[in-house]
Coordinates of C-alpha atoms and ligand atoms in Angstrom, one line a residue:
X1 CA 0.0 0.0 0.0
X2 CA 1.0 3.7 -0.3
X3 CA 1.1 5.2 3.1
X4 CA 1.7 8.8 4.0
X5 CA 2.9 9.4 7.6
X6 CA 2.1 12.9 8.8
X7 CA 4.4 14.0 11.6
X8 CA 7.0 11.6 10.3
X9 CA 9.9 13.4 11.9
X10 CA 8.5 12.9 15.4
X11 CA 9.1 10.5 18.3
X12 CA 6.5 8.0 17.0
X13 CA 6.1 9.1 13.3
X14 CA 9.7 8.3 12.3
X15 CA 9.9 4.7 13.7
X16 CA 6.4 4.1 12.3
X17 CA 7.5 5.2 8.9
X18 CA 10.5 2.8 9.1
X19 CA 8.3 -0.1 10.3
X20 CA 5.8 0.5 7.4
X21 CA 8.6 0.8 4.9
X22 CA 10.2 -2.4 6.3
X23 CA 6.9 -4.2 5.9
X24 CA 6.9 -3.5 2.2
X25 CA 4.6 -0.4 2.1
X26 CA 5.5 2.5 -0.2
X27 CA 5.9 5.1 2.6
X28 CA 6.3 8.8 2.6
X29 CA 6.6 11.3 5.5
X30 CA 5.3 14.8 6.0
X31 CA 6.4 17.3 8.7
X32 CA 6.9 21.0 9.4
X33 CA 9.5 20.5 12.1
X34 CA 7.4 22.2 14.7
X35 CA 8.6 19.7 17.3
X36 CA 12.2 20.7 16.7
X37 CA 11.1 24.3 17.2
X38 CA 9.5 23.6 20.6
X39 CA 12.9 22.2 21.7
X40 CA 14.5 25.5 20.8
X41 CA 11.6 27.5 22.5
X42 CA 11.9 25.5 25.7
X43 CA 15.7 25.1 25.6
X44 CA 15.6 21.3 25.8
X45 CA 16.7 18.5 23.5
X46 CA 16.2 14.8 23.0
X47 CA 18.4 12.7 25.3
X48 CA 19.5 10.6 22.4
X49 CA 20.9 12.7 19.5
X50 CA 18.7 12.7 16.5
X51 CA 19.6 13.4 12.9
X52 CA 18.0 15.8 10.5
X53 CA 15.2 14.2 8.4
X54 CA 17.2 14.2 5.2
X55 CA 20.1 12.3 6.9
X56 CA 17.7 9.9 8.5
X57 CA 16.1 9.1 5.2
X58 CA 19.5 8.7 3.5
X59 CA 20.6 6.3 6.3
X60 CA 17.4 4.2 5.9
X61 CA 18.0 3.9 2.2
X62 CA 21.6 2.8 2.8
X63 CA 20.5 0.2 5.4
X64 CA 17.3 -1.1 3.7
X65 CA 17.5 -0.2 0.1
X66 CA 14.1 1.5 0.5
X67 CA 13.4 5.1 -0.2
X68 CA 11.1 7.3 1.9
X69 CA 10.1 10.5 0.1
X70 CA 9.6 13.5 2.3
X71 CA 7.2 16.5 2.1
X72 CA 8.2 19.5 4.3
X73 CA 5.3 21.7 5.1
X74 CA 2.5 22.6 7.4
X75 CA -1.0 21.0 7.7
X76 CA -2.3 24.5 8.3
X77 CA -1.4 25.3 4.7
X78 CA -4.4 23.7 2.9
X79 CA -2.9 24.1 -0.6
X80 CA 0.2 22.2 0.5
X81 CA -2.0 19.4 1.9
X82 CA -4.0 19.1 -1.3
X83 CA -0.8 19.1 -3.4
X84 CA 0.7 16.3 -1.4
X85 CA -2.4 14.1 -1.6
X86 CA -2.6 14.6 -5.3
X87 CA 1.1 13.9 -5.8
X88 CA 1.6 10.9 -3.5
X89 CA -1.9 9.4 -4.0
X90 CA -1.9 7.5 -0.7
X91 CA -4.1 4.5 0.1
X92 CA -3.8 5.3 3.8
X93 CA -2.7 8.3 5.8
X94 CA -1.3 8.0 9.4
X95 CA -1.8 11.3 11.2
X96 CA 0.6 12.0 14.1
X97 CA 1.2 15.7 13.2
X98 CA -0.1 17.5 16.2
X99 CA 1.2 19.4 19.2
X100 CA 1.1 16.6 21.7
X101 CA 2.2 17.8 25.1
X102 CA -0.5 18.5 27.7
X103 CA 1.8 20.8 29.8
X104 CA 2.7 22.8 26.6
X105 CA -0.9 23.5 25.9
X106 CA -1.4 24.7 29.5
X107 CA 1.6 27.2 29.6
X108 CA -0.7 30.1 28.9
X109 CA -3.5 31.4 26.6
X110 CA -1.2 31.6 23.6
X111 CA 0.0 28.0 23.8
X112 CA -3.6 26.8 24.4
X113 CA -4.8 28.6 21.3
X114 CA -1.8 27.5 19.3
X115 CA -2.4 23.8 20.2
X116 CA -6.1 23.8 19.4
X117 CA -5.6 25.8 16.2
X118 CA -2.7 23.6 15.0
X119 CA -4.4 20.3 15.8
X120 CA -8.0 21.0 15.0
X121 CA -7.5 23.1 11.8
X122 CA -4.7 20.8 10.5
X123 CA -7.1 17.8 10.8
X124 CA -9.9 19.8 9.2
X125 CA -7.7 20.7 6.2
X126 CA -6.8 17.0 5.9
X127 CA -10.4 15.9 6.1
X128 CA -11.4 18.3 3.3
X129 CA -8.5 17.3 1.1
X130 CA -9.5 13.6 1.6
X131 CA -13.2 14.2 0.9
X132 CA -12.4 16.3 -2.2
X133 CA -9.6 14.3 -3.7
X134 CA -10.3 10.7 -2.7
X135 CA -12.7 9.8 0.1
X136 CA -11.6 6.2 -0.1
X137 CA -8.3 7.0 1.6
X138 CA -8.2 5.4 5.0
X139 CA -7.2 7.8 7.8
X140 CA -5.5 6.4 10.8
X141 CA -5.6 9.2 13.3
X142 CA -3.7 9.4 16.6
X143 CA -5.9 10.3 19.5
X144 CA -5.2 9.7 23.2
X145 CA -6.6 7.8 26.1
X146 CA -6.5 11.1 27.8
X147 CA -9.6 12.0 25.8
X148 CA -11.7 9.8 28.1
X149 CA -10.2 11.1 31.4
X150 CA -11.1 9.0 34.4
X151 CA -14.8 8.3 34.4
X152 CA -16.3 6.2 37.2
X153 CA -17.6 3.7 34.6
X154 CA -15.8 1.2 32.3
X155 CA -14.2 2.9 29.3
X156 CA -15.4 1.3 26.0
X157 CA -13.7 1.5 22.6
X158 CA -15.0 4.9 21.5
X159 CA -18.7 4.2 21.5
X160 CA -21.3 3.6 24.2
X161 CA -24.7 2.0 24.1
X162 CA -26.9 4.4 26.0
X163 CA -30.4 3.8 27.3
X164 CA -32.3 6.9 28.3
X165 CA -35.9 7.3 29.2
X166 CA -36.7 3.9 27.7
X167 CA -34.9 4.6 24.4
X168 CA -31.5 3.3 23.1
X169 CA -28.8 4.7 20.9
X170 CA -25.1 4.1 20.2
X171 CA -23.3 7.4 21.0
X172 CA -19.7 8.5 21.0
X173 CA -18.3 7.7 24.4
X174 CA -18.6 10.9 26.6
X175 CA -15.2 12.5 27.2
X176 CA -13.7 14.2 30.3
X177 CA -10.3 15.3 29.0
X178 CA -7.7 16.9 31.3
X179 CA -6.0 19.7 29.3
X180 CA -6.5 21.9 26.3
X181 CA -4.3 19.5 24.3
X182 CA -6.5 16.5 25.2
X183 CA -9.6 18.7 24.3
X184 CA -8.1 19.3 20.9
X185 CA -8.1 15.5 20.3
X186 CA -11.7 15.3 21.4
X187 CA -12.6 18.0 19.0
X188 CA -10.8 16.1 16.2
X189 CA -12.7 12.9 17.1
X190 CA -16.0 14.7 16.8
X191 CA -15.0 16.3 13.5
X192 CA -13.8 13.0 12.1
X193 CA -16.9 11.1 13.1
X194 CA -19.0 13.8 11.4
X195 CA -16.8 13.4 8.2
X196 CA -17.5 9.7 8.2
X197 CA -21.2 10.3 8.7
X198 CA -21.7 13.0 6.0
X199 CA -19.0 12.3 3.5
X200 CA -18.4 8.6 3.9
X201 CA -14.8 9.0 5.0
X202 CA -13.1 5.9 6.5
X203 CA -11.3 6.6 9.8
X204 CA -9.6 4.7 12.5
X205 CA -9.2 6.8 15.7
X206 CA -6.5 5.4 17.9
X207 CA -6.9 6.4 21.5
X208 CA -3.3 5.8 22.5
X209 CA -1.9 5.4 26.0
X210 CA 1.4 6.8 27.2
X211 CA 4.2 5.4 25.1
X212 CA 7.5 4.3 26.6
X213 CA 10.8 3.1 25.1
X214 CA 13.0 4.4 22.4
X215 CA 14.1 1.5 20.2
X216 CA 12.4 -0.5 17.5
X217 CA 13.6 -3.4 15.3
X218 CA 14.3 -0.8 12.6
X219 CA 15.9 2.1 14.6
X220 CA 18.5 -0.2 16.2
X221 CA 20.0 -1.0 12.8
X222 CA 22.0 2.3 12.6
X223 CA 22.6 5.1 15.2
X224 CA 21.5 7.6 12.6
X225 CA 18.0 6.1 12.6
X226 CA 17.4 6.8 16.3
X227 CA 14.2 8.5 17.4
X228 CA 13.7 11.1 20.1
X229 CA 14.0 10.3 23.8
X230 CA 12.3 13.2 25.7
X231 CA 12.7 13.5 29.4
X232 CA 11.8 17.1 30.2
X233 CA 8.7 17.9 32.3
X234 CA 6.9 19.3 29.3
X235 CA 7.4 16.7 26.5
X236 CA 9.0 13.8 28.4
X237 CA 6.7 10.8 29.1
X238 CA 6.6 9.5 32.6
X239 CA 8.5 6.2 32.4
X240 CA 11.3 7.7 30.3
X241 CA 11.7 10.4 32.9
X242 CA 11.8 8.0 35.8
X243 CA 14.5 5.9 34.1
X244 CA 16.6 9.0 33.6
X245 CA 16.1 10.1 37.2
X246 CA 17.2 6.7 38.5
X247 CA 20.4 6.7 36.4
X248 CA 21.3 10.2 37.5
X249 CA 20.8 9.3 41.2
X250 CA 17.9 11.8 41.5
X251 CA 14.6 11.0 43.2
X252 CA 11.8 9.8 40.9
X253 CA 9.3 12.7 41.0
X254 CA 5.7 11.4 41.4
X255 CA 3.0 14.1 41.1
X256 CA 0.6 14.0 44.1
X257 CA -0.2 10.7 45.6
X258 CA 0.8 8.8 42.4
X259 CA -2.4 6.9 42.5
X260 CA -3.5 8.3 39.1
X261 CA -3.8 5.3 36.8
X262 CA -3.0 5.5 33.1
X263 CA -2.8 3.2 30.1
X264 CA 0.7 2.5 28.7
X265 CA 2.3 0.8 25.7
X266 CA 5.8 0.0 24.4
X267 CA 6.9 2.0 21.3
X268 CA 7.3 -1.4 19.5
X269 CA 3.6 -2.0 20.0
X270 CA 2.7 1.5 18.7
X271 CA 4.4 0.9 15.3
X272 CA 2.8 -2.6 15.1
X273 CA -0.7 -1.2 16.0
X274 CA -0.4 1.3 13.2
X275 CA 0.6 -1.4 10.7
X276 CA -2.3 -3.5 11.7
X277 CA -4.8 -0.6 11.5
X278 CA -3.4 0.4 8.0
X279 CA -3.6 -3.2 6.7
X280 CA -7.1 -3.7 8.0
X281 CA -8.9 -0.5 6.9
X282 CA -12.2 0.8 8.4
X283 CA -15.2 0.6 6.1
X284 CA -16.4 3.5 4.0
X285 CA -18.4 5.7 6.4
X286 CA -17.1 4.0 9.5
X287 CA -15.6 5.9 12.4
X288 CA -13.7 3.0 14.1
X289 CA -12.1 3.5 17.5
X290 CA -9.4 1.4 19.1
X291 CA -8.0 1.9 22.6
X292 CA -4.3 1.6 21.8
X293 CA -2.8 0.6 25.1
X294 CA -1.6 -2.7 26.6
X295 CA -1.4 -2.3 30.4
X296 CA -2.6 0.1 33.1
X297 CA -0.4 1.2 36.0
X298 CA -0.6 3.9 38.6
X299 CA 2.2 6.4 38.5
X300 CA 3.4 5.2 41.9
X301 CA 3.5 1.6 40.7
X302 CA 5.6 2.7 37.7
X303 CA 8.1 4.5 39.9
X304 CA 8.3 1.5 42.2
X305 CA 8.9 -0.8 39.2
X306 CA 11.8 1.4 37.9
X307 CA 13.2 1.5 41.5
X308 CA 13.0 -2.3 41.8
X309 CA 14.8 -2.8 38.4
X310 CA 17.6 -0.3 39.1
X311 CA 20.8 -1.9 40.5
X312 CA 21.3 0.7 43.2
X313 CA 19.4 2.8 45.7
X314 CA 16.5 4.9 44.3
X315 CA 14.3 7.4 46.1
X316 CA 10.8 8.2 45.2
X317 CA 9.6 11.7 46.0
X318 CA 6.1 13.1 45.9
X319 CA 5.7 16.6 44.4
X320 CA 2.7 18.8 44.7
X321 CA 0.7 17.9 41.6
X322 CA 1.0 20.7 39.0
X323 CA -1.9 19.3 37.1
X324 CA -5.6 19.3 38.2
X325 CA -6.6 15.6 38.1
X326 CA -8.4 13.0 40.3
X327 CA -6.0 11.6 42.8
X328 CA -8.1 8.5 43.4
X329 CA -10.4 7.0 40.7
X330 CA -11.8 3.9 39.0
X331 CA -10.0 2.8 35.8
X332 CA -11.1 -0.1 33.7
X333 CA -10.5 0.1 29.9
X334 CA -11.6 -2.2 27.2
X335 CA -8.7 -2.7 24.6
X336 CA -9.5 -5.8 22.6
X337 CA -9.8 -4.3 19.1
X338 CA -6.1 -4.3 18.2
X339 CA -5.5 -7.7 19.8
X340 CA -8.3 -8.9 17.6
X341 CA -6.4 -7.8 14.6
X342 CA -3.3 -9.7 15.8
X343 CA -1.4 -7.5 18.2
X344 CA 0.9 -9.4 20.5
X345 CA 1.8 -6.9 23.2
X346 CA 5.3 -6.4 24.6
X347 CA 4.4 -6.0 28.3
X348 CA 6.6 -3.9 30.5
X349 CA 9.5 -6.1 31.4
X350 CA 12.7 -5.8 33.4
X351 CA 14.7 -6.3 30.2
X352 CA 13.1 -3.3 28.5
X353 CA 13.9 -1.1 31.5
X354 CA 17.4 -2.5 31.7
X355 CA 18.0 -1.5 28.1
X356 CA 16.6 2.0 28.8
X357 CA 19.1 2.3 31.7
X358 CA 21.8 1.6 29.2
X359 CA 20.6 4.2 26.7
X360 CA 20.5 6.8 29.4
X361 CA 23.9 5.9 30.8
X362 CA 25.4 6.3 27.4
X363 CA 23.9 9.8 27.0
X364 CA 23.8 11.1 30.5
X365 CA 26.1 14.1 29.9
X366 CA 23.4 15.6 27.7
X367 CA 20.8 15.8 30.5
X368 CA 19.7 19.2 31.7
X369 CA 18.7 18.6 35.3
X370 CA 16.5 21.7 35.6
X371 CA 14.3 20.5 32.8
X372 CA 13.2 17.5 34.8
X373 CA 11.2 19.5 37.3
X374 CA 7.6 20.7 36.4
X375 CA 7.2 24.4 35.8
X376 CA 3.8 24.4 34.1
X377 CA 0.9 24.5 36.6
X378 CA -2.7 23.9 35.4
X379 CA -3.9 26.9 37.5
X380 CA -0.6 28.8 37.5
X381 CA -0.9 30.6 34.2
X382 CA -4.1 32.5 35.0
X383 CA -3.4 36.2 35.4
X384 CA -5.3 37.6 38.5
Ligands
LIG401 P1 6.0 14.5 18.3 O1 5.8 15.9 18.8 O2 7.4 13.9 18.5 O3 5.7 14.3 16.7 C1 4.7 15.0 16.1 C2 5.3 15.5 14.8 O4 4.3 16.3 14.1 C3 6.5 16.5 15.0 O5 7.6 16.0 14.2 C4 5.9 17.8 14.5 O6 7.0 18.6 13.9 C5 4.9 17.4 13.5 N1 3.8 18.5 13.4 C6 3.1 19.1 14.4 N2 2.2 19.9 13.9 C7 2.3 19.9 12.5 C8 1.7 20.6 11.4 N3 0.8 21.5 11.7 N4 2.1 20.3 10.2 C9 3.1 19.3 9.9 N5 3.7 18.6 10.9 C10 3.3 18.9 12.2 O7 4.9 13.6 19.0 P2 4.8 12.0 19.2 O8 5.1 11.7 20.6 O9 5.4 11.3 18.1 O10 3.2 11.8 19.1 C11 2.6 11.6 17.8 C12 1.1 11.6 17.9 O11 0.7 10.5 18.8 C13 0.5 12.9 18.5 O12 -0.7 13.2 17.8 C14 0.2 12.5 19.9 O13 -0.9 13.3 20.4 C15 -0.1 11.0 19.8 N6 0.1 10.4 21.1 C16 1.4 10.3 21.6 C17 1.7 9.7 22.8 C18 3.1 9.6 23.4 O14 3.2 9.0 24.5 N7 4.1 10.1 22.7 C19 0.6 9.2 23.6 C20 -0.7 9.3 23.0 C21 -0.9 9.9 21.8

């Protein structure tokens, strides 16, 4: 198949493009390098050095003999989006190209507006381009488990059978997102479901959990193929941060009680889930939702797991929670759709964490210690 990966220079987009290319799909990437710009804005960098997109692509061609064409531009530029779809003629589009950090969206009004404008308008431009050029293209769109929040009922895969005053309907699952970033994903989901209903688009919305890990079967073939490893308090995901803190001999910083439970998955499962979704498209007019996570842990359990695996003393420290979120809650998520398509999850194992300790140890001179501590508060940016 011909697959276009939007956000193909990012943490997940790049290894996904490699995985799809390695699986025999004609794969192209699109990116505007916004993510590299946030690094400069925040004064942070990936722990593992990453190459420019052109160099990465050349390295992949050298290693695999396969070429990945690139399109550099912004999804907010509708003419560019239309041109790329006409030129590349994808069968499937994988859409990672959004601002993806909840803390970034909560810095202040400007960052909230940027996030929602970038994410919602970029996706709208894409929907229109698909509807006008080829509604048969299958869109695999990255959403997040954070769209659901932590409701006091079981979380279904996107849809809920509702009975109200003696009548029944199948409705989009009600959402209780926890940041303006997560809200942007909810808005996308609603827009996309509408596009399926009115234009017959075919969409798979992947409500993805928090991803950990940095290596895939393809990225390990050459150091130039490495993907990002973010650890800072704005873009770093929690397990990656704990691993770094353990190696540096710093306390693992748990926000609040640490009893908040979230869904997680290994980066190797992310790339495989995308392949499975691409190769098993949604029907025309279908808004298909999968919960893309493999395990649930509380933040305190994760910290303890890292501490148990580390060959040395590790302290766990509770910080005042900068976020506004439920400290204690029910969490039971259905996530059988992707397993039904053949996913065989890599569950969080000691070997994975050991390999992450090694990656960190090899790059620990690059760590900016100040970047590990949270500076963005959910209520802190309001001017009184
Ligand atoms: P990332 O920031 O590393 O990658 C996103 C890429 O999209 C970047 O390279 C960026 O430059 C590009 N981009 C952003 N806006 C763009 C625009 N308007 N036009 C063109 N390119 C644009 O993020 P990631 O961690 O790889 O996440 C990818 C997707 O997966 C995101 O949509 C995110 O919400 C979702 N997701 C990620 C995680 C996670 O743990 N990383 C968890 C759940 C969901």
